[in-house]
RNA sequence: CGGGGCGUGGCGCAGUUUGGUAGCGCGCACGGUUCGGGACCGUGAGGUCGGAGGUUCAAAUCCUCUCGCCCCGACCA
């Protein structure tokens, strides 16, 4: 393509609203424009990059035998009511009514629609397995869209769904997807980590996320050199053992005036935080619960959710706490709370601990010598948030925690949708059994944005070759006829070889062409200019920022070689 | 939803405290000189200052309401 005929509105300055690098560069390089909060238009360069991503995805999905569909984005409410997600999705779902008042929504994901096809058409175990996918627009009314393309309200997703007879089949479909995803992200040039994840509102058991490490991301990933990696929401770690005073003592009231926080009590009583009990009060499905953590630990609410088997909970208000405990936060504890209608649950780190310190449920007082299992009882769960440098539960080495962006997610759904929507087949014995399902998603624009986050410099974007909008840019500086002819020859030859090539034939000064070239990030640039008089052209590799002078006759060969580097 | 910030030509901003009828840089158009790292000179176009209402002789500026966008938090398949 000729630059003079392409719409590439580059910007010299960074638009004020762009904070993260990928947003700034994609705007400046003329890939995207914003239409509203979390709503973006994709201009020709972005289309080219996204189409390359799509193509890679299609090839890899076909490779595992998946079949492409194209389903509606507009869904009748009844479908979502069947699975309960019409309510469950809450305000995150865009809802609308048609002219007759019928309720509809814009699809956030397509389990319901794909399952509705499956239940109507799949009759026999002989029809299984099926791997179905599509590349579709999704709508989510995010409470807070942000960071350019990283969190938006309309985006493109490759979503696929597997339908199997049994758990073994699901395992197979799931692993096929894992492999396909690895190949997709490898081919897109991304560095990523596969982490154990929560399945959240998708339902289901096993789930892994494909994460790209970047500070622009919103997730926290815990990882270890041994290969262990998990989303912070479900990460586990070991604890350095603590030896308590073994003596058998009874709780002892101690005056702790104005000492409320763990820190204050620790200093006041000269006792380490790890020997205190942190008491948190939550309201879980409208019933009060006392949650006990070690003094120096943080509660992980995802783990609480799993332990309580509900996501309906919130911290109690100060008034509620006073009514229940007769004291304010800062002086709370489990002793004497048995049988008062307050559920007591505790983190595993408190199990078998002796002679600890907790609030006395009386303002300005704490209790010494509180022993788990004797002075209070509790249901124990893993509720602790992993901290950086905790020992890895697999190998004991210190864990690393970093921010990351989720670009893909695979789930074993199990029977959640097939049961609620009655998608069944007859098994070999002629018995009707529900289909077991998996679902798998990749965010296309996120791949594009993640690549920019990962690969850029002060001058602009440095695209991985596989998803660059063009692979080669011919920067024509000279105005002489023979230079133009050379440019044209190279351009035609590359096109004939199927190499995407952009010819900068604009009537612009060299400086402008060079700056724009680096901004849009094309991997290989050929400059035809003043060196041409000595029969030379220049080849510039964007990633290494390396300039090579080569004979004009060899230009084509050298370009191909540069692409291979 | 809570907290904070910002809306002034296409982009980046000043002007708002102290009301007096809108300015700078970039970009854009035309002419000329330039032409290897975002050129220079000259001329010019382009803004009901997010919107509505109010105060005032007079509002970008003060007051009320409202809309939009960004950031932090809450939330997040």
Coordinates of C-alpha atoms (C1' of nucleotides) in Angstrom, one line a residue:
Chain A
X1 CA 0.0 0.0 0.0
X2 CA 1.1 3.6 -0.6
X3 CA 1.2 5.8 2.5
X4 CA -0.2 8.7 0.5
X5 CA -3.4 6.7 0.0
X6 CA -3.7 5.3 3.5
X7 CA -5.4 7.0 6.5
X8 CA -2.7 7.0 9.2
X9 CA -3.4 10.1 11.3
X10 CA -0.3 10.2 13.5
X11 CA -0.1 12.6 16.4
X12 CA 2.9 14.6 17.5
X13 CA 1.6 15.1 21.0
X14 CA 0.1 12.7 23.4
X15 CA -3.7 13.2 23.9
X16 CA -4.3 14.3 27.5
X17 CA -6.6 11.4 28.4
X18 CA -4.0 8.7 27.6
X19 CA -2.2 7.4 30.6
X20 CA -0.7 4.0 29.8
X21 CA 1.9 3.5 27.1
X22 CA -0.2 1.3 24.8
X23 CA -3.0 3.8 24.8
X24 CA -0.7 6.7 24.1
X25 CA 1.2 5.0 21.3
X26 CA -1.9 3.4 19.6
X27 CA -3.5 6.9 19.5
X28 CA -0.3 8.7 18.4
X29 CA 0.5 6.1 15.7
X30 CA -3.0 6.4 14.3
X31 CA -4.3 3.0 15.2
X32 CA -7.3 3.9 17.3
X33 CA -9.6 6.8 18.3
X34 CA -11.8 7.0 21.3
X35 CA -15.6 7.3 20.8
X36 CA -16.6 7.2 24.4
X37 CA -15.5 5.7 27.8
X38 CA -14.3 2.2 27.0
X39 CA -15.4 2.5 23.3
X40 CA -12.9 2.7 20.5
X41 CA -12.8 3.0 16.8
X42 CA -10.2 0.9 15.0
X43 CA -8.5 2.6 12.1
X44 CA -6.9 0.9 9.1
X45 CA -3.5 0.1 10.8
X46 CA -5.3 -1.5 13.8
X47 CA -7.5 -3.5 11.5
X48 CA -4.5 -4.9 9.8
X49 CA -2.9 -5.9 13.1
X50 CA -6.1 -7.3 14.4
X51 CA -6.7 -9.3 11.2
X52 CA -3.3 -10.8 11.6
X53 CA -4.1 -11.8 15.1
X54 CA -7.4 -13.3 13.9
X55 CA -5.6 -15.2 11.3
X56 CA -3.2 -16.8 13.7
X57 CA -6.1 -17.6 16.0
X58 CA -8.1 -19.2 13.2
X59 CA -5.1 -21.3 12.1
X60 CA -4.5 -22.6 15.6
X61 CA -8.1 -23.3 16.3
X62 CA -8.5 -25.2 13.0
X63 CA -5.4 -27.1 14.0
X64 CA -7.1 -28.6 17.1
X65 CA -10.2 -29.3 15.0
X66 CA -12.4 -26.5 16.2
X67 CA -15.1 -25.2 13.9
X68 CA -15.9 -21.6 13.3
X69 CA -19.4 -20.2 14.0
X70 CA -20.8 -16.7 14.0
X71 CA -23.4 -16.1 16.6
X72 CA -25.6 -13.1 17.4
X73 CA -24.5 -10.4 19.7
X74 CA -28.1 -9.6 20.5
X75 CA -29.7 -12.2 22.9
X76 CA -33.2 -12.7 24.2
X77 CA -33.5 -12.4 28.0
X78 CA -35.1 -15.9 28.3
X79 CA -31.8 -17.6 27.4
X80 CA -29.9 -15.9 30.2
X81 CA -32.8 -16.4 32.6
X82 CA -32.5 -20.2 32.1
X83 CA -29.1 -20.3 33.5
X84 CA -29.7 -17.6 36.1
X85 CA -27.1 -15.3 34.7
X86 CA -29.7 -12.7 33.7
X87 CA -29.7 -11.8 37.4
X88 CA -26.2 -12.9 38.2
X89 CA -24.5 -10.6 35.7
X90 CA -26.2 -7.6 37.3
X91 CA -25.2 -4.2 36.1
X92 CA -22.4 -5.5 34.0
X93 CA -24.8 -6.6 31.3
X94 CA -26.1 -4.1 28.7
X95 CA -29.9 -4.6 28.6
X96 CA -32.4 -3.2 26.2
X97 CA -36.0 -3.7 25.1
X98 CA -37.4 -4.1 21.6
X99 CA -40.5 -2.2 20.3
X100 CA -42.9 -4.7 21.8
X101 CA -41.2 -4.5 25.2
X102 CA -39.4 -7.8 25.1
X103 CA -36.2 -7.8 27.0
X104 CA -32.9 -8.4 25.3
X105 CA -29.2 -8.0 26.1
X106 CA -25.9 -7.5 24.4
X107 CA -23.9 -10.7 24.8
X108 CA -21.0 -10.6 27.4
X109 CA -20.1 -14.1 26.5
X110 CA -21.8 -16.9 24.6
X111 CA -22.2 -20.0 26.8
X112 CA -26.0 -19.8 26.6
X113 CA -26.2 -19.3 22.9
X114 CA -23.8 -22.1 22.1
X115 CA -25.4 -24.4 24.6
X116 CA -28.8 -23.7 23.0
X117 CA -27.5 -24.9 19.7
X118 CA -25.9 -27.9 21.4
X119 CA -29.1 -29.0 23.2
X120 CA -31.1 -28.8 20.0
X121 CA -28.7 -30.6 17.8
X122 CA -26.4 -33.0 19.7
X123 CA -28.3 -36.2 20.4
X124 CA -25.8 -39.0 20.9
X125 CA -22.4 -39.6 22.4
X126 CA -21.5 -40.3 18.8
X127 CA -21.9 -36.6 18.1
X128 CA -19.2 -35.7 20.6
X129 CA -16.8 -34.2 21.1
X130 CA -17.4 -30.9 19.5
X131 CA -15.2 -27.9 19.6
X132 CA -17.0 -24.7 18.5
X133 CA -15.6 -21.2 18.3
X134 CA -16.3 -17.8 17.0
X135 CA -14.6 -14.4 16.8
X136 CA -17.3 -12.0 18.0
X137 CA -17.9 -8.7 19.6
X138 CA -18.7 -8.7 23.4
X139 CA -20.3 -6.0 25.4
X140 CA -19.7 -5.5 29.1
X141 CA -20.9 -2.4 31.0
X142 CA -17.7 -2.1 33.1
X143 CA -18.0 0.0 36.2
X144 CA -14.8 1.7 35.2
X145 CA -13.4 1.4 31.8
X146 CA -9.7 2.4 31.8
X147 CA -6.2 2.2 30.4
X148 CA -7.2 2.6 26.8
X149 CA -7.8 -0.8 25.3
X150 CA -7.0 -2.8 28.4
X151 CA -10.5 -2.4 30.0
X152 CA -13.3 -1.5 27.6
X153 CA -17.0 -2.0 27.2
X154 CA -17.0 -3.3 23.7
X155 CA -14.3 -5.7 22.5
X156 CA -13.6 -8.6 20.3
X157 CA -13.2 -12.1 21.7
X158 CA -12.3 -15.4 20.2
X159 CA -14.5 -17.6 22.4
X160 CA -14.7 -21.4 22.1
X161 CA -16.7 -24.1 23.8
X162 CA -16.1 -27.7 24.1
X163 CA -18.8 -30.4 24.4
X164 CA -17.7 -33.8 25.7
X165 CA -19.3 -37.0 27.1
X166 CA -17.2 -37.2 30.2
X167 CA -14.5 -35.7 32.3
X168 CA -11.8 -37.5 30.3
X169 CA -13.1 -35.9 27.1
X170 CA -13.2 -32.5 28.8
X171 CA -9.7 -32.9 30.0
X172 CA -8.6 -33.6 26.4
X173 CA -10.5 -30.6 25.0
X174 CA -9.1 -28.4 27.7
X175 CA -5.5 -29.5 27.1
X176 CA -6.0 -29.0 23.3
X177 CA -7.0 -25.5 24.0
X178 CA -4.1 -24.9 26.4
X179 CA -1.7 -26.0 23.6
X180 CA -3.5 -24.0 21.0
X181 CA -3.3 -20.9 23.2
X182 CA 0.3 -21.3 23.8
X183 CA 0.9 -21.5 20.1
X184 CA -1.3 -18.5 19.5
X185 CA 0.5 -16.3 22.0
X186 CA 3.9 -17.6 20.9
X187 CA 3.1 -16.8 17.3
X188 CA 1.9 -13.3 18.3
X189 CA 5.2 -12.8 19.9
X190 CA 4.0 -12.3 23.5
X191 CA 5.8 -13.4 26.6
X192 CA 3.3 -14.8 29.0
X193 CA 2.7 -16.9 32.1
X194 CA 0.0 -19.5 32.5
X195 CA -1.5 -19.3 35.9
X196 CA -4.0 -21.1 38.0
X197 CA -7.1 -19.0 38.3
X198 CA -10.5 -18.5 39.8
X199 CA -13.5 -19.3 37.6
X200 CA -15.7 -16.6 39.1
X201 CA -19.1 -16.1 37.5
X202 CA -18.3 -18.5 34.7
X203 CA -18.8 -21.4 37.1
X204 CA -16.8 -24.6 36.9
X205 CA -13.7 -26.1 38.4
X206 CA -10.4 -25.9 36.8
X207 CA -9.3 -22.7 35.1
X208 CA -6.1 -21.1 33.9
X209 CA -5.3 -17.6 32.7
X210 CA -2.7 -16.5 30.2
X211 CA -1.0 -13.5 31.6
X212 CA 1.3 -10.9 30.2
X213 CA 3.5 -9.3 32.7
X214 CA 3.1 -5.5 32.6
X215 CA 2.5 -2.8 35.1
X216 CA -0.4 -1.7 33.0
X217 CA -2.2 -4.9 33.9
X218 CA -4.8 -5.1 36.7
X219 CA -4.3 -8.7 37.9
X220 CA -1.6 -9.8 40.4
X221 CA 0.3 -12.9 39.6
X222 CA 2.3 -15.1 42.0
X223 CA 5.1 -17.0 40.4
X224 CA 8.1 -19.1 41.3
X225 CA 11.2 -20.2 39.4
X226 CA 10.0 -23.9 39.8
X227 CA 7.1 -23.2 37.5
X228 CA 4.3 -22.6 40.0
X229 CA 2.2 -19.7 39.0
X230 CA -1.2 -18.6 40.1
X231 CA -3.5 -15.6 40.2
X232 CA -3.1 -13.9 43.6
X233 CA -6.8 -14.6 44.1
X234 CA -6.1 -18.3 44.6
X235 CA -2.3 -18.5 45.1
X236 CA -1.0 -20.5 48.1
X237 CA 2.3 -20.4 49.8
X238 CA 4.1 -22.0 52.8
X239 CA 4.6 -20.4 56.1
X240 CA 7.7 -20.2 58.2
X241 CA 6.7 -22.2 61.3
X242 CA 6.2 -20.3 64.5
X243 CA 6.9 -21.8 67.9
X244 CA 4.5 -20.6 70.6
X245 CA 5.0 -20.6 74.3
X246 CA 4.0 -24.2 75.0
X247 CA 2.7 -23.5 78.5
X248 CA -0.9 -24.2 79.4
X249 CA -2.2 -20.8 80.4
X250 CA -5.7 -19.2 80.6
X251 CA -6.8 -16.0 79.0
X252 CA -5.8 -13.0 80.9
X253 CA -7.3 -9.5 80.5
X254 CA -4.9 -6.7 79.9
X255 CA -5.6 -3.0 79.7
X256 CA -4.5 -1.6 76.3
X257 CA -5.7 2.1 76.4
X258 CA -6.2 3.5 72.9
X259 CA -4.3 0.6 71.3
X260 CA -6.4 -0.5 68.3
X261 CA -4.4 -1.6 65.4
X262 CA -2.3 -4.7 65.3
X263 CA 0.7 -2.5 65.0
X264 CA -0.2 -0.4 68.1
X265 CA -0.9 -3.5 70.2
X266 CA 2.3 -5.1 69.0
X267 CA 4.3 -2.1 70.1
X268 CA 2.4 -1.6 73.3
X269 CA 2.7 -5.2 74.5
X270 CA 6.0 -5.8 72.8
X271 CA 4.7 -8.9 71.1
X272 CA 5.2 -9.7 67.4
X273 CA 2.3 -9.3 65.1
X274 CA 2.4 -13.0 64.2
X275 CA 1.3 -13.8 67.8
X276 CA -1.8 -11.7 67.5
X277 CA -5.2 -12.6 66.1
X278 CA -6.7 -10.2 63.7
X279 CA -10.5 -10.2 64.0
X280 CA -12.5 -9.1 61.0
X281 CA -16.3 -9.0 61.0
X282 CA -18.2 -9.6 57.8
X283 CA -21.8 -10.0 57.0
X284 CA -22.1 -13.2 54.9
X285 CA -25.5 -13.6 53.2
X286 CA -26.9 -11.3 55.9
X287 CA -25.5 -13.4 58.7
X288 CA -22.6 -12.1 60.8
X289 CA -19.2 -13.9 60.6
X290 CA -16.0 -13.4 62.6
X291 CA -13.0 -14.0 60.5
X292 CA -9.7 -14.6 62.2
X293 CA -6.3 -14.1 60.6
X294 CA -2.8 -14.0 62.0
X295 CA -1.9 -10.5 62.9
X296 CA 0.6 -10.0 60.1
X297 CA -1.6 -11.5 57.4
X298 CA -4.2 -10.1 55.0
X299 CA -7.5 -11.7 54.2
X300 CA -8.0 -12.8 50.6
X301 CA -11.6 -12.3 49.8
X302 CA -11.6 -14.7 46.9
X303 CA -10.6 -17.4 49.3
X304 CA -13.3 -16.3 51.7
X305 CA -15.8 -16.5 48.9
X306 CA -14.7 -20.1 48.1
X307 CA -14.7 -21.1 51.8
X308 CA -18.2 -19.7 52.4
X309 CA -19.5 -20.8 49.0
X310 CA -21.0 -17.5 48.2
X311 CA -20.0 -14.1 46.9
X312 CA -22.7 -12.3 48.9
X313 CA -20.6 -10.8 51.7
X314 CA -19.4 -7.4 52.9
X315 CA -17.5 -6.0 55.8
X316 CA -19.8 -5.2 58.8
X317 CA -20.5 -1.6 59.6
X318 CA -19.2 -0.1 62.9
X319 CA -22.7 -0.1 64.3
X320 CA -23.3 -3.8 63.5
X321 CA -20.0 -4.6 65.1
X322 CA -20.9 -2.8 68.3
X323 CA -24.3 -4.5 68.5
X324 CA -22.7 -7.9 68.1
X325 CA -19.5 -7.6 70.2
X326 CA -20.2 -4.8 72.6
X327 CA -16.9 -3.2 71.5
X328 CA -15.5 -1.3 68.6
X329 CA -13.1 -2.7 65.9
X330 CA -9.7 -2.8 67.4
X331 CA -10.8 -4.6 70.5
X332 CA -12.6 -7.7 69.0
X333 CA -11.8 -11.3 69.5
X334 CA -13.4 -14.8 69.4
X335 CA -13.3 -15.7 73.1
X336 CA -16.8 -16.0 74.4
X337 CA -18.4 -15.6 71.1
X338 CA -19.5 -19.2 70.8
X339 CA -23.2 -19.7 70.5
X340 CA -24.0 -16.1 69.9
X341 CA -25.1 -16.5 66.3
X342 CA -21.8 -15.4 64.9
X343 CA -20.0 -17.9 62.6
X344 CA -16.3 -18.1 63.5
X345 CA -13.9 -19.0 60.7
X346 CA -10.2 -18.8 60.9
X347 CA -7.2 -19.0 58.7
X348 CA -5.1 -22.2 58.7
X349 CA -2.2 -20.3 60.2
X350 CA -4.0 -20.1 63.5
X351 CA -4.6 -23.8 63.8
X352 CA -2.8 -25.3 66.8
X353 CA -1.5 -22.0 67.9
X354 CA -1.1 -21.3 71.6
X355 CA -1.0 -18.3 73.9
X356 CA -2.0 -15.7 71.4
X357 CA -3.3 -12.2 71.8
X358 CA -6.7 -10.9 70.7
X359 CA -9.2 -8.3 71.5
X360 CA -11.4 -8.8 74.6
X361 CA -14.6 -7.5 73.1
X362 CA -14.3 -4.7 75.6
X363 CA -12.9 -1.3 74.5
X364 CA -9.3 -0.8 75.5
X365 CA -8.8 -4.3 76.6
X366 CA -7.1 -7.3 75.0
X367 CA -6.7 -10.9 76.1
X368 CA -3.3 -12.7 76.5
X369 CA -2.8 -16.4 76.3
X370 CA -5.6 -17.3 74.0
X371 CA -5.2 -20.8 72.6
X372 CA -7.0 -22.1 69.5
X373 CA -9.2 -25.0 70.0
X374 CA -9.4 -24.4 73.8
X375 CA -10.4 -20.8 74.3
X376 CA -12.3 -20.6 71.0
X377 CA -13.2 -23.0 68.2
X378 CA -13.5 -22.1 64.6
X379 CA -13.8 -23.6 61.1
X380 CA -10.4 -23.4 59.5
X381 CA -9.8 -22.5 55.9
X382 CA -7.0 -21.1 53.8
X383 CA -8.0 -17.5 53.8
X384 CA -4.6 -15.8 53.7
X385 CA -3.3 -13.6 50.9
X386 CA 0.1 -14.6 49.7
X387 CA 2.8 -12.0 50.1
X388 CA 5.9 -11.5 48.0
X389 CA 8.8 -13.6 49.2
X390 CA 6.6 -16.2 51.0
X391 CA 8.1 -19.6 50.5
X392 CA 6.7 -21.5 47.5
X393 CA 4.5 -24.3 48.4
X394 CA 6.1 -26.5 45.8
X395 CA 9.8 -25.8 46.2
X396 CA 10.2 -23.5 49.1
X397 CA 11.9 -20.7 47.2
X398 CA 10.7 -17.1 47.6
X399 CA 7.7 -16.2 45.5
X400 CA 7.6 -13.3 43.1
X401 CA 4.4 -11.2 42.7
X402 CA 3.8 -8.9 39.7
X403 CA 1.1 -7.1 37.9
X404 CA -0.2 -8.7 34.7
X405 CA -2.7 -8.4 32.0
X406 CA -5.1 -11.3 31.2
X407 CA -5.1 -12.1 27.5
X408 CA -6.6 -15.5 27.6
X409 CA -8.6 -17.7 30.0
X410 CA -9.6 -21.4 29.8
X411 CA -12.3 -22.9 32.0
X412 CA -13.6 -26.3 32.7
X413 CA -17.2 -25.5 33.0
X414 CA -18.5 -28.9 33.9
X415 CA -22.3 -29.2 33.9
X416 CA -23.4 -25.7 34.9
X417 CA -24.9 -24.8 31.5
X418 CA -25.8 -28.3 30.2
X419 CA -27.8 -29.0 33.4
X420 CA -29.6 -25.7 33.6
X421 CA -30.3 -25.7 29.9
X422 CA -30.9 -29.5 29.6
X423 CA -28.2 -30.2 27.0
X424 CA -28.0 -33.9 27.1
X425 CA -27.0 -36.8 24.9
X426 CA -27.6 -40.6 25.0
X427 CA -24.5 -42.5 26.2
X428 CA -23.5 -45.9 24.8
X429 CA -25.9 -47.5 27.2
X430 CA -28.8 -45.4 25.9
X431 CA -28.9 -43.4 29.1
X432 CA -29.5 -39.6 28.9
X433 CA -26.5 -37.8 30.3
X434 CA -25.7 -34.1 30.4
X435 CA -22.9 -32.9 28.2
X436 CA -19.7 -31.7 30.0
X437 CA -18.5 -28.4 28.8
X438 CA -15.5 -26.1 28.7
X439 CA -15.1 -22.5 27.6
X440 CA -12.1 -20.7 26.4
X441 CA -11.6 -17.0 25.6
X442 CA -9.0 -14.7 24.1
X443 CA -9.2 -10.9 23.9
X444 CA -8.0 -9.7 20.5
X445 CA -7.5 -6.0 21.3
X446 CA -5.8 -7.0 24.5
X447 CA -3.2 -8.9 22.5
X448 CA -2.6 -5.9 20.4
X449 CA -2.3 -3.6 23.4
X450 CA -0.2 -6.1 25.4
X451 CA 2.3 -6.3 22.5
X452 CA 2.6 -2.5 22.6
X453 CA 3.1 -2.5 26.3
X454 CA 5.8 -5.2 25.9
X455 CA 7.5 -3.9 22.9
X456 CA 8.0 -0.1 22.5
X457 CA 10.7 2.5 23.0
X458 CA 10.8 6.3 23.2
X459 CA 10.3 6.5 19.4
X460 CA 7.2 4.4 19.2
X461 CA 5.9 0.9 18.8
X462 CA 8.1 -2.1 18.0
X463 CA 5.7 -4.7 16.6
X464 CA 6.5 -8.4 16.6
X465 CA 6.7 -9.2 12.9
X466 CA 3.8 -11.6 13.0
X467 CA 1.2 -8.9 14.0
X468 CA 2.8 -5.8 12.5
X469 CA 0.4 -3.9 10.2
X470 CA 3.1 -4.1 7.6
X471 CA 6.3 -6.0 7.6
X472 CA 8.4 -3.7 5.4
X473 CA 8.3 0.0 5.0
X474 CA 10.0 1.6 2.0
X475 CA 11.0 5.1 2.8
X476 CA 11.5 6.9 -0.4
X477 CA 13.3 10.2 0.1
X478 CA 14.8 11.0 -3.3
X479 CA 12.7 12.6 -6.0
X480 CA 14.8 11.3 -8.9
X481 CA 13.1 9.0 -11.3
X482 CA 15.6 6.1 -10.9
X483 CA 15.1 6.2 -7.1
X484 CA 11.3 6.0 -7.5
X485 CA 11.7 3.2 -9.9
X486 CA 13.8 1.2 -7.5
X487 CA 11.3 1.8 -4.8
X488 CA 8.6 0.6 -7.1
X489 CA 10.6 -2.5 -8.1
X490 CA 11.2 -3.5 -4.5
X491 CA 7.6 -2.8 -3.6
X492 CA 6.2 -4.9 -6.4
X493 CA 8.6 -7.7 -5.7
X494 CA 7.7 -7.9 -2.0
X495 CA 4.0 -7.8 -2.7
X496 CA 4.4 -10.6 -5.2
X497 CA 6.1 -12.6 -2.5
X498 CA 3.1 -12.0 -0.2
X499 CA 5.1 -9.7 2.1
X500 CA 3.0 -6.8 3.4
X501 CA 4.8 -3.7 2.3
X502 CA 4.1 0.0 2.8
X503 CA 5.6 2.5 0.4
X504 CA 6.1 6.0 1.9
X505 CA 5.6 8.0 -1.2
X506 CA 4.4 11.1 0.7
X507 CA 5.6 14.5 -0.2
X508 CA 7.1 15.0 3.3
X509 CA 10.5 15.9 4.6
X510 CA 12.8 13.0 5.7
X511 CA 12.5 13.8 9.3
X512 CA 8.7 13.4 9.3
X513 CA 9.0 10.1 7.4
X514 CA 11.5 8.7 9.8
X515 CA 9.6 9.8 12.9
X516 CA 6.3 8.3 11.6
X517 CA 8.1 5.1 10.6
X518 CA 9.4 4.5 14.0
X519 CA 6.1 5.5 15.6
X520 CA 4.0 3.0 13.7
X521 CA 6.6 0.4 14.4
X522 CA 7.1 -1.5 11.1
X523 CA 9.8 -4.1 11.7
X524 CA 12.0 -3.5 8.6
X525 CA 12.6 -0.2 6.9
X526 CA 14.4 0.4 3.6
X527 CA 15.6 3.9 2.9
X528 CA 16.1 5.0 -0.7
X529 CA 17.8 8.4 -0.5
X530 CA 21.1 10.2 -0.9
X531 CA 23.2 7.0 -0.6
X532 CA 21.6 5.9 -3.9
X533 CA 24.2 7.8 -5.8
X534 CA 26.8 5.4 -4.6
X535 CA 24.4 2.5 -5.5
X536 CA 23.4 2.0 -1.8
X537 CA 20.2 1.8 0.2
X538 CA 19.8 1.5 3.9
X539 CA 18.1 -1.2 5.8
X540 CA 16.9 -0.4 9.3
X541 CA 15.7 -3.0 11.8
X542 CA 13.2 -1.5 14.2
X543 CA 13.8 -3.8 17.1
X544 CA 17.6 -3.6 17.2
X545 CA 17.6 0.0 15.8
X546 CA 20.4 -1.3 13.6
X547 CA 21.2 0.5 10.3
X548 CA 22.9 -1.4 7.5
X549 CA 24.0 0.0 4.1
X550 CA 23.6 -2.5 1.3
X551 CA 24.0 -2.5 -2.5
X552 CA 20.8 -1.4 -4.2
X553 CA 20.9 -4.5 -6.3
X554 CA 20.9 -6.7 -3.1
X555 CA 18.2 -4.7 -1.4
X556 CA 15.5 -7.4 -1.9
X557 CA 17.7 -10.2 -0.5
X558 CA 18.8 -8.1 2.4
X559 CA 15.2 -7.2 3.3
X560 CA 14.3 -10.9 3.3
X561 CA 17.3 -11.5 5.5
X562 CA 16.4 -8.7 7.9
X563 CA 12.9 -10.1 8.2
X564 CA 14.3 -13.4 9.2
X565 CA 16.4 -12.0 12.0
Chain B
rC1 C1' -21.3 4.2 43.7
rG2 C1' -17.4 7.3 47.0
rG3 C1' -13.0 10.7 46.4
rG4 C1' -10.1 13.9 43.1
rG5 C1' -9.2 16.4 38.4
rC6 C1' -10.4 18.3 33.6
rG7 C1' -13.8 20.2 29.5
rU8 C1' -11.4 27.1 25.8
rG9 C1' -10.3 26.1 17.1
rG10 C1' -8.1 19.2 14.9
rC11 C1' -4.1 18.3 19.1
rG12 C1' -1.4 20.3 23.5
rC13 C1' -2.2 24.3 26.6
rA14 C1' -2.7 29.8 28.8
rG15 C1' -6.5 33.0 30.4
rU16 C1' -10.9 31.8 35.6
rU17 C1' -8.2 33.7 41.9
rU18 C1' -9.2 39.9 40.9
rG19 C1' -15.9 39.9 35.4
rG20 C1' -14.6 44.4 30.5
rU21 C1' -16.1 40.7 24.9
rA22 C1' -10.4 35.1 23.5
rG23 C1' -4.7 34.0 23.1
rC24 C1' 0.0 30.8 22.4
rG25 C1' 2.5 26.4 20.2
rC26 C1' 1.7 22.4 16.9
rG27 C1' -1.4 21.1 12.9
rC28 C1' -4.3 23.0 8.5
rA29 C1' -4.7 26.3 3.5
rC30 C1' -2.0 29.5 0.0
rG31 C1' 2.8 31.7 -1.8
rG32 C1' 8.1 31.5 -1.5
rU33 C1' 12.7 29.4 0.2
rU34 C1' 14.2 24.6 1.8
rC35 C1' 14.8 18.9 1.7
rG36 C1' 18.7 12.6 5.8
rG37 C1' 15.8 12.9 11.8
rG38 C1' 8.9 16.1 13.3
rA39 C1' 12.2 23.1 8.4
rC40 C1' 11.9 28.6 7.7
rC41 C1' 9.5 33.3 6.2
rG42 C1' 5.0 35.6 4.8
rU43 C1' -0.3 35.5 4.4
rG44 C1' -4.8 33.2 5.9
rA45 C1' -9.0 30.1 7.6
rG46 C1' -10.8 28.1 11.9
rG47 C1' -13.6 28.9 18.6
rU48 C1' -21.9 30.8 20.4
rC49 C1' -15.0 28.9 25.9
rG50 C1' -19.2 21.0 27.0
rG51 C1' -24.7 22.3 27.7
rA52 C1' -29.0 24.8 30.3
rG53 C1' -30.5 28.5 33.6
rG54 C1' -29.3 32.6 36.7
rU55 C1' -26.5 37.2 38.8
rU56 C1' -24.6 41.7 36.2
rC57 C1' -24.5 47.5 32.2
rA58 C1' -21.1 43.4 31.0
rA59 C1' -19.7 36.2 32.1
rA60 C1' -14.6 31.6 29.5
rU61 C1' -14.3 34.0 34.4
rC62 C1' -19.3 34.4 39.7
rC63 C1' -23.9 31.1 41.3
rU64 C1' -27.2 26.7 40.4
rC65 C1' -28.3 22.5 37.7
rU66 C1' -26.7 19.1 34.0
rC67 C1' -23.6 16.2 30.4
rG68 C1' -18.9 14.1 29.1
rC69 C1' -13.9 12.4 29.9
rC70 C1' -9.6 11.0 33.0
rC71 C1' -7.4 9.2 37.6
rC72 C1' -7.7 6.7 42.7
rG73 C1' -11.0 3.4 45.4
rA74 C1' -15.2 0.0 45.3
rC75 C1' -16.4 -3.5 41.4
rC76 C1' -14.6 -6.8 37.6
rA77 C1' -17.0 -13.3 33.0

